[in-house]
Short mmCIF file of C-alpha atoms in Angstrom, two decimals:
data_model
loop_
_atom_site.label_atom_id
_atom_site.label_comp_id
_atom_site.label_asym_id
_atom_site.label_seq_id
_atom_site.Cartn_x
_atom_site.Cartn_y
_atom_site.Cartn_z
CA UNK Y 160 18.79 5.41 3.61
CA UNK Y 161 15.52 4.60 5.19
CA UNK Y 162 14.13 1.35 6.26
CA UNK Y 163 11.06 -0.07 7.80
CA UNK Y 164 10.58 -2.87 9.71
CA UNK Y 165 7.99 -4.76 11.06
CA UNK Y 166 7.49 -8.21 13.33
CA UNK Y 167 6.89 -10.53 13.51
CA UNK Y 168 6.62 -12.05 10.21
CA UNK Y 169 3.85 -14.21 10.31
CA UNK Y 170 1.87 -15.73 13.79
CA UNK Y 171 -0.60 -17.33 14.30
CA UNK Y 172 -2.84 -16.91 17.76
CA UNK Y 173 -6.22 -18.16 18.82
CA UNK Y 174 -9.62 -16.70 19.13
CA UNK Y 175 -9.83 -13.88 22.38
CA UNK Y 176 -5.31 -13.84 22.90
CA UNK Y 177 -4.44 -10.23 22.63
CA UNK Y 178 -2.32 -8.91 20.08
CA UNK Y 179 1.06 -7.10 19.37
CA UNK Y 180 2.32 -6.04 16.48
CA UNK Y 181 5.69 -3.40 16.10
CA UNK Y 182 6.65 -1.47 13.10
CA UNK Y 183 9.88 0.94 13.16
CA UNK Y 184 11.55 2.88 10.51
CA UNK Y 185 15.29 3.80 10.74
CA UNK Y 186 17.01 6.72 8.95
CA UNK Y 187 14.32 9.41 8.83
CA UNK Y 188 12.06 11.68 11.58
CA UNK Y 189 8.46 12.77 12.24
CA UNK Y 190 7.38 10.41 9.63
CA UNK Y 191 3.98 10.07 8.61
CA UNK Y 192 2.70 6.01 10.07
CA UNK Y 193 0.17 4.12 8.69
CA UNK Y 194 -1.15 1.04 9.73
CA UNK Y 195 -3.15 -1.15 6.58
CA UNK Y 196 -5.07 -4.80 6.55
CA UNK Y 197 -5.39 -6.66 3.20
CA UNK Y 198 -7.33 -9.84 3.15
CA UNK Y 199 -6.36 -12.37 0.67
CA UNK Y 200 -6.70 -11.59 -2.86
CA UNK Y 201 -7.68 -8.09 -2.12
CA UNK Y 202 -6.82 -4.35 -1.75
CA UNK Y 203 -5.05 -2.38 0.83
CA UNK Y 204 -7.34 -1.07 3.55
CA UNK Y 205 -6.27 1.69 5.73
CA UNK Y 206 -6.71 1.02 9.61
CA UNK Y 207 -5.18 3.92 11.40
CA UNK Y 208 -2.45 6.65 11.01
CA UNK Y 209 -0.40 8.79 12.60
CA UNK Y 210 1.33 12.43 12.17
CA UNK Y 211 3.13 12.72 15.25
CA UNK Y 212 3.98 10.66 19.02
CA UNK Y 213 0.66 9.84 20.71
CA UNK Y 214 -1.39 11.30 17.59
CA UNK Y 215 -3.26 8.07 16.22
CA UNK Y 216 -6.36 8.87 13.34
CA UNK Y 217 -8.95 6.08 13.28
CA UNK Y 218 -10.48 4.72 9.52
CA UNK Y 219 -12.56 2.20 10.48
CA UNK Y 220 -14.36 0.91 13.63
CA UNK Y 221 -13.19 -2.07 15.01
CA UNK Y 222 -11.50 -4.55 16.78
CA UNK Y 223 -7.95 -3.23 16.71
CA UNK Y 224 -6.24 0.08 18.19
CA UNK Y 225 -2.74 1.68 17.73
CA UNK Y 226 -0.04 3.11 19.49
CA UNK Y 227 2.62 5.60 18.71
CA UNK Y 228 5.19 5.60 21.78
CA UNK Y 229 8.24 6.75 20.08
CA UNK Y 230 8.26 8.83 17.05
CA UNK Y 231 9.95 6.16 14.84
CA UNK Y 232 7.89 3.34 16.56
CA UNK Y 233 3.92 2.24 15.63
CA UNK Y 234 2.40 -0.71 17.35
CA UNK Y 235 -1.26 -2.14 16.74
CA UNK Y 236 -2.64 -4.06 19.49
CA UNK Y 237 -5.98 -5.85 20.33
CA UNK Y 238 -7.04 -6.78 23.31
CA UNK Y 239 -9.08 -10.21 22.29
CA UNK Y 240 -9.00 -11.30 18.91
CA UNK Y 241 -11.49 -12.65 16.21
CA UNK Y 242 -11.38 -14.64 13.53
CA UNK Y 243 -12.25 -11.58 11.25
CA UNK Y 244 -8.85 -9.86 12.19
CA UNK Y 245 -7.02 -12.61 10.07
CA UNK Y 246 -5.48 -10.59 7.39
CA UNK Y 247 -1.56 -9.24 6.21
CA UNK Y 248 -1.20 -6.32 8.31
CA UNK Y 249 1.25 -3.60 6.66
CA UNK Y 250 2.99 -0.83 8.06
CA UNK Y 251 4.19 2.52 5.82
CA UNK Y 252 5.81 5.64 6.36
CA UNK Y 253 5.49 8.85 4.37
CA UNK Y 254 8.04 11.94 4.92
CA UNK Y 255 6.75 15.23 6.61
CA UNK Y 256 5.69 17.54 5.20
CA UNK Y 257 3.30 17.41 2.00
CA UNK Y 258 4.67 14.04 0.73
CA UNK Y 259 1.68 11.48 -0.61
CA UNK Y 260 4.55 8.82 -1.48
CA UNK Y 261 4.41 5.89 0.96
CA UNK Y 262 6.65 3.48 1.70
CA UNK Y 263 5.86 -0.15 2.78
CA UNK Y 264 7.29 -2.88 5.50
CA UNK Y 265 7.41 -6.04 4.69
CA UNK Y 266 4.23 -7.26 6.53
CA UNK Y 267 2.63 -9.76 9.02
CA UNK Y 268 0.83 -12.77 8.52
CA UNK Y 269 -1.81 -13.07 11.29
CA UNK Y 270 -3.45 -16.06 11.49
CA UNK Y 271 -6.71 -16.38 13.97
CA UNK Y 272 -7.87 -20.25 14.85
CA UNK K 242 -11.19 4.90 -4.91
CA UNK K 243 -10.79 1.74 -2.51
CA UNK K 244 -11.80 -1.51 -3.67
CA UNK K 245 -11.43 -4.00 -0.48
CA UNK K 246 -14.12 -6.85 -0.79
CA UNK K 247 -13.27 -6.92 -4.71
CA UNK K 248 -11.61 -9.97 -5.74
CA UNK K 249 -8.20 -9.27 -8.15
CA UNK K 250 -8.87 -9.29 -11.92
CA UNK K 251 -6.20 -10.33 -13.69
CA UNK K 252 -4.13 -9.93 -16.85
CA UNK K 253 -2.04 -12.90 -18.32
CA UNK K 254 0.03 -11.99 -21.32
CA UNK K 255 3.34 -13.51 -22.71
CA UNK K 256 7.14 -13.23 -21.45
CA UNK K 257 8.32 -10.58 -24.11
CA UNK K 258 4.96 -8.69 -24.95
CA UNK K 259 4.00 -5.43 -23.38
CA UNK K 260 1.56 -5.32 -20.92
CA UNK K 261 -1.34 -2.29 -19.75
CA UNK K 262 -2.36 -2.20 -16.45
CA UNK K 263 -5.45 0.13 -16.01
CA UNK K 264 -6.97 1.72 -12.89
CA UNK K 265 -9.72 3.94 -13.22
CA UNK K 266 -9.38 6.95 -10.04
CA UNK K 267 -12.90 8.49 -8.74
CA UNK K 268 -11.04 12.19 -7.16
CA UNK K 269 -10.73 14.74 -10.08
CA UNK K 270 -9.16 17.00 -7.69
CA UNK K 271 -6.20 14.48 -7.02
CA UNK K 272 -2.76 15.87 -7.91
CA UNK K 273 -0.48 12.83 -7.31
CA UNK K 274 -1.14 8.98 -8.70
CA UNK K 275 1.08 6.14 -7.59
CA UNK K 276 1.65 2.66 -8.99
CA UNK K 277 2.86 0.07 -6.63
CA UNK K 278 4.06 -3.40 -7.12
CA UNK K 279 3.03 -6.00 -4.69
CA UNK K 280 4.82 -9.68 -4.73
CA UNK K 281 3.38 -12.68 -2.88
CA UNK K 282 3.54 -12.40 0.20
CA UNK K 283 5.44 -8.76 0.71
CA UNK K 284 4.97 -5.47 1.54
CA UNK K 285 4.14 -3.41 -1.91
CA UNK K 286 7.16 -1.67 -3.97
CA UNK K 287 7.02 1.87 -5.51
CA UNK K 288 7.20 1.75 -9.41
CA UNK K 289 6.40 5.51 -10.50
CA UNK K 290 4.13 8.45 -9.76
CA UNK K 291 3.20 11.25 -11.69
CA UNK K 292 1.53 14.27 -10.99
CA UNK K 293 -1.47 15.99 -12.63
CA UNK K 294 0.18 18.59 -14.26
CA UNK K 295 1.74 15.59 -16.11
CA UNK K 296 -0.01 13.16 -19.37
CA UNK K 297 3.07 10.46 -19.02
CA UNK K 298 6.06 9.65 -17.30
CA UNK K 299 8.58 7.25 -18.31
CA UNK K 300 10.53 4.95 -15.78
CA UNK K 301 12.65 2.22 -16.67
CA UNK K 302 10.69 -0.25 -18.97
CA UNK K 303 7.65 2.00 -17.26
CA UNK K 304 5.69 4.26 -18.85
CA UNK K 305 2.19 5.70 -16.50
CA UNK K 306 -0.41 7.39 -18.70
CA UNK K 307 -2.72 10.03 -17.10
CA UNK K 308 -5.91 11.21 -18.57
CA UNK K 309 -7.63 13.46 -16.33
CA UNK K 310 -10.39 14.09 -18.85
CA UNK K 311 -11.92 10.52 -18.08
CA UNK K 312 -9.77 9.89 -14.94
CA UNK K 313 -7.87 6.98 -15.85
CA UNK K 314 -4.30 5.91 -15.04
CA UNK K 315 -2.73 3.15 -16.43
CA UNK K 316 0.69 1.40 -15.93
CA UNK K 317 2.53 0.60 -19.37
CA UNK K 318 5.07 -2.32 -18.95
CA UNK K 319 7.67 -3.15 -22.00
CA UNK K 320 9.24 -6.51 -22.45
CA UNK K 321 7.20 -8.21 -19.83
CA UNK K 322 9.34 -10.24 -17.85
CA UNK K 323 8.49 -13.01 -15.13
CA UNK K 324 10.00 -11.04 -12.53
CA UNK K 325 6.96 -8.75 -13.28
CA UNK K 326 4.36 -10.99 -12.17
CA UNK K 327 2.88 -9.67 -9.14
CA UNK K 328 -0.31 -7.87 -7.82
CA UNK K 329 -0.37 -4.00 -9.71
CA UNK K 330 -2.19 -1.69 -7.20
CA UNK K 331 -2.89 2.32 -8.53
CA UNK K 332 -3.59 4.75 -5.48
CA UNK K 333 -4.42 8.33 -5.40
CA UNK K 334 -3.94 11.78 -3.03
CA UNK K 335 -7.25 11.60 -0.98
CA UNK K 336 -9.08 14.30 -0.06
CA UNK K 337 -7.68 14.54 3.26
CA UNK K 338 -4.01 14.65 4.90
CA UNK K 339 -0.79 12.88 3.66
CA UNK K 340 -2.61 9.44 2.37
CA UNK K 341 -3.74 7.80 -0.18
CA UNK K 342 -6.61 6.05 -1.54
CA UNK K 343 -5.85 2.19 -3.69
CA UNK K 344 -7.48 0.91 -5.79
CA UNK K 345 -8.47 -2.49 -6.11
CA UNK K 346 -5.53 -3.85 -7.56
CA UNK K 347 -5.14 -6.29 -11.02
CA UNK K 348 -2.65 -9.15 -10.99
CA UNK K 349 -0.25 -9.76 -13.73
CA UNK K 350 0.60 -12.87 -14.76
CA UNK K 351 3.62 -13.55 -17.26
CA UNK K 352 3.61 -16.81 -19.31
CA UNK K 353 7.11 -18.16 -19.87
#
C-alpha cells in the first residue's frame, strides 16, 4: 500500500533562517506531488506541484520554492523566512495518469518568531 | 472554487442526528467532486467522490448528493458520531492538470 510522509512534524524557526521541509511517498511511481499551505481556520491553498523529477509548477508568487530530486521525494525550501510563511504545510500525491484523487501527509507545523 | 482568507462556518448538531454538509462548486465543466475529512491538526482523509455522470453515491454512513443543475455538492452523514467532528472540505477537478480546487471548508461539531 502507499504511504506518505512528511517532516518534520512541527518547528518552529525565526524570522530570515532558511527552510527545509521533505515529503516522500513509498509504494507507488511517477506520482503526481503537491505542495499546499493552510493558515489556521482556513482552506487548503495550493503552493506548487509537480508531474515528474525536476518538473515543479508554481500557484502563487512568493516566498517559498520546491524541489523534486528523486521521483518519490518533494522538498520546499526558503531561503529567509517571514512571519507570513507561518502556516500547516501539506504534502499529497495523486497517481499518474488522469487520477484527480489526492492523497494527504500528515503535515508540518511551521512556526515563524 | 478556493476559499483561503474565509474563516470556517460551522455546523453543530447532536451525537445521533444526521448531519448535511454543503459546498457549493463554481466549474460546471468539472467531472469529479471529492469530500475530505480533516482532524485537528492532520493531514485531510478521503471520505467519497463521485463523478458527474452520477446524482448520489453511498459510502458507509455517507451519502454525497450532486446537483449539477445548481452546482451544489453536499456530504450526507447518518448517525453523527463524535468521531465525526472535524473540518469537512469539498474540492473539485480544475480546469487544468491532475488537481483540484477546495473549497472553503465547514466544521462539524457533534454534541455528546
Amino acid at each position: 500500500s502507499q504511504t506518505i510522509h512528511q517532516w518534520p512534524a512541527t518547528l518552529v524557526q525565526p524570522v530570515g533562517s532558511p527552510l527545509s521541509l521533505e515529503c516522500t511517498v513509498e509504494g507507488t511511481s511517477n506520482p503526481n506531488l503537491y505542495w499546499y499551505r493552510q493558515a489556521a481556520g482556513r482552506g487548503l491553498q495550493l503552493l506548487f506541484y509537480s508531474v515528474g523529477i525536476g518538473q515543479i509548477s508554481s500557484e502563487v508568487p512568493q516566498n517559498l520554492s520546491a524541489s523534486r530530486p528523486q521521483d518519490r521525494q518533494f522538498i520546499l525550501s526558503s531561503k529567509k523566512l517571514l512571519l507570513s510563511d507561518s502556516g500547516f504545510y501539506l504534502c499529497a500525491w495523486s497517481p499518474q495518469p488522469g487520477s484527480y484523487e489526492q492523497y494527504f501527509g500528515p503535515g508540518t507545523r511551521l512556526t515563524v518568531t | 472554487g478556493e476559499s483561503v482568507g474565509l474563516h470556517l462556518p460551522t455546523l453543530s448538531v447532536q451525537e445521533g442526528d444526521n448531519s448535511i454538509i454543503n459546498c457549493a462548486y463554481s466549474n460546471s465543466a468539472s467531472d469529479y467532486f471529492i469530500w475530505y475529512k480533516q482532524e485537528s491538526g492532520k493531514g485531510p482523509q478521503f471520505i467519497i467522490d463521485i463523478r458527474s455522470n452520477m446524482d448520489k453515491r453511498q459510502g458507509q454512513r455517507v451519502t454525497v448528493l450532486l446537483n449539477k443543475t445548481v452546482k451544489h455538492l453536499s456530504l450526507q452523514i447518518a448517525a453523527t458520531q463524535p468521531g465525526d467532528s472535524a473540518v469537512y472540505f469539498c474540492a473539485e477537478e480544475a480546469n487544468a492538470g491532475n488537481m483540484l480546487t477546495f473549497g472553503g471548508g465547514t466544521r462539524l461539531m457533534v454534541k455528546p
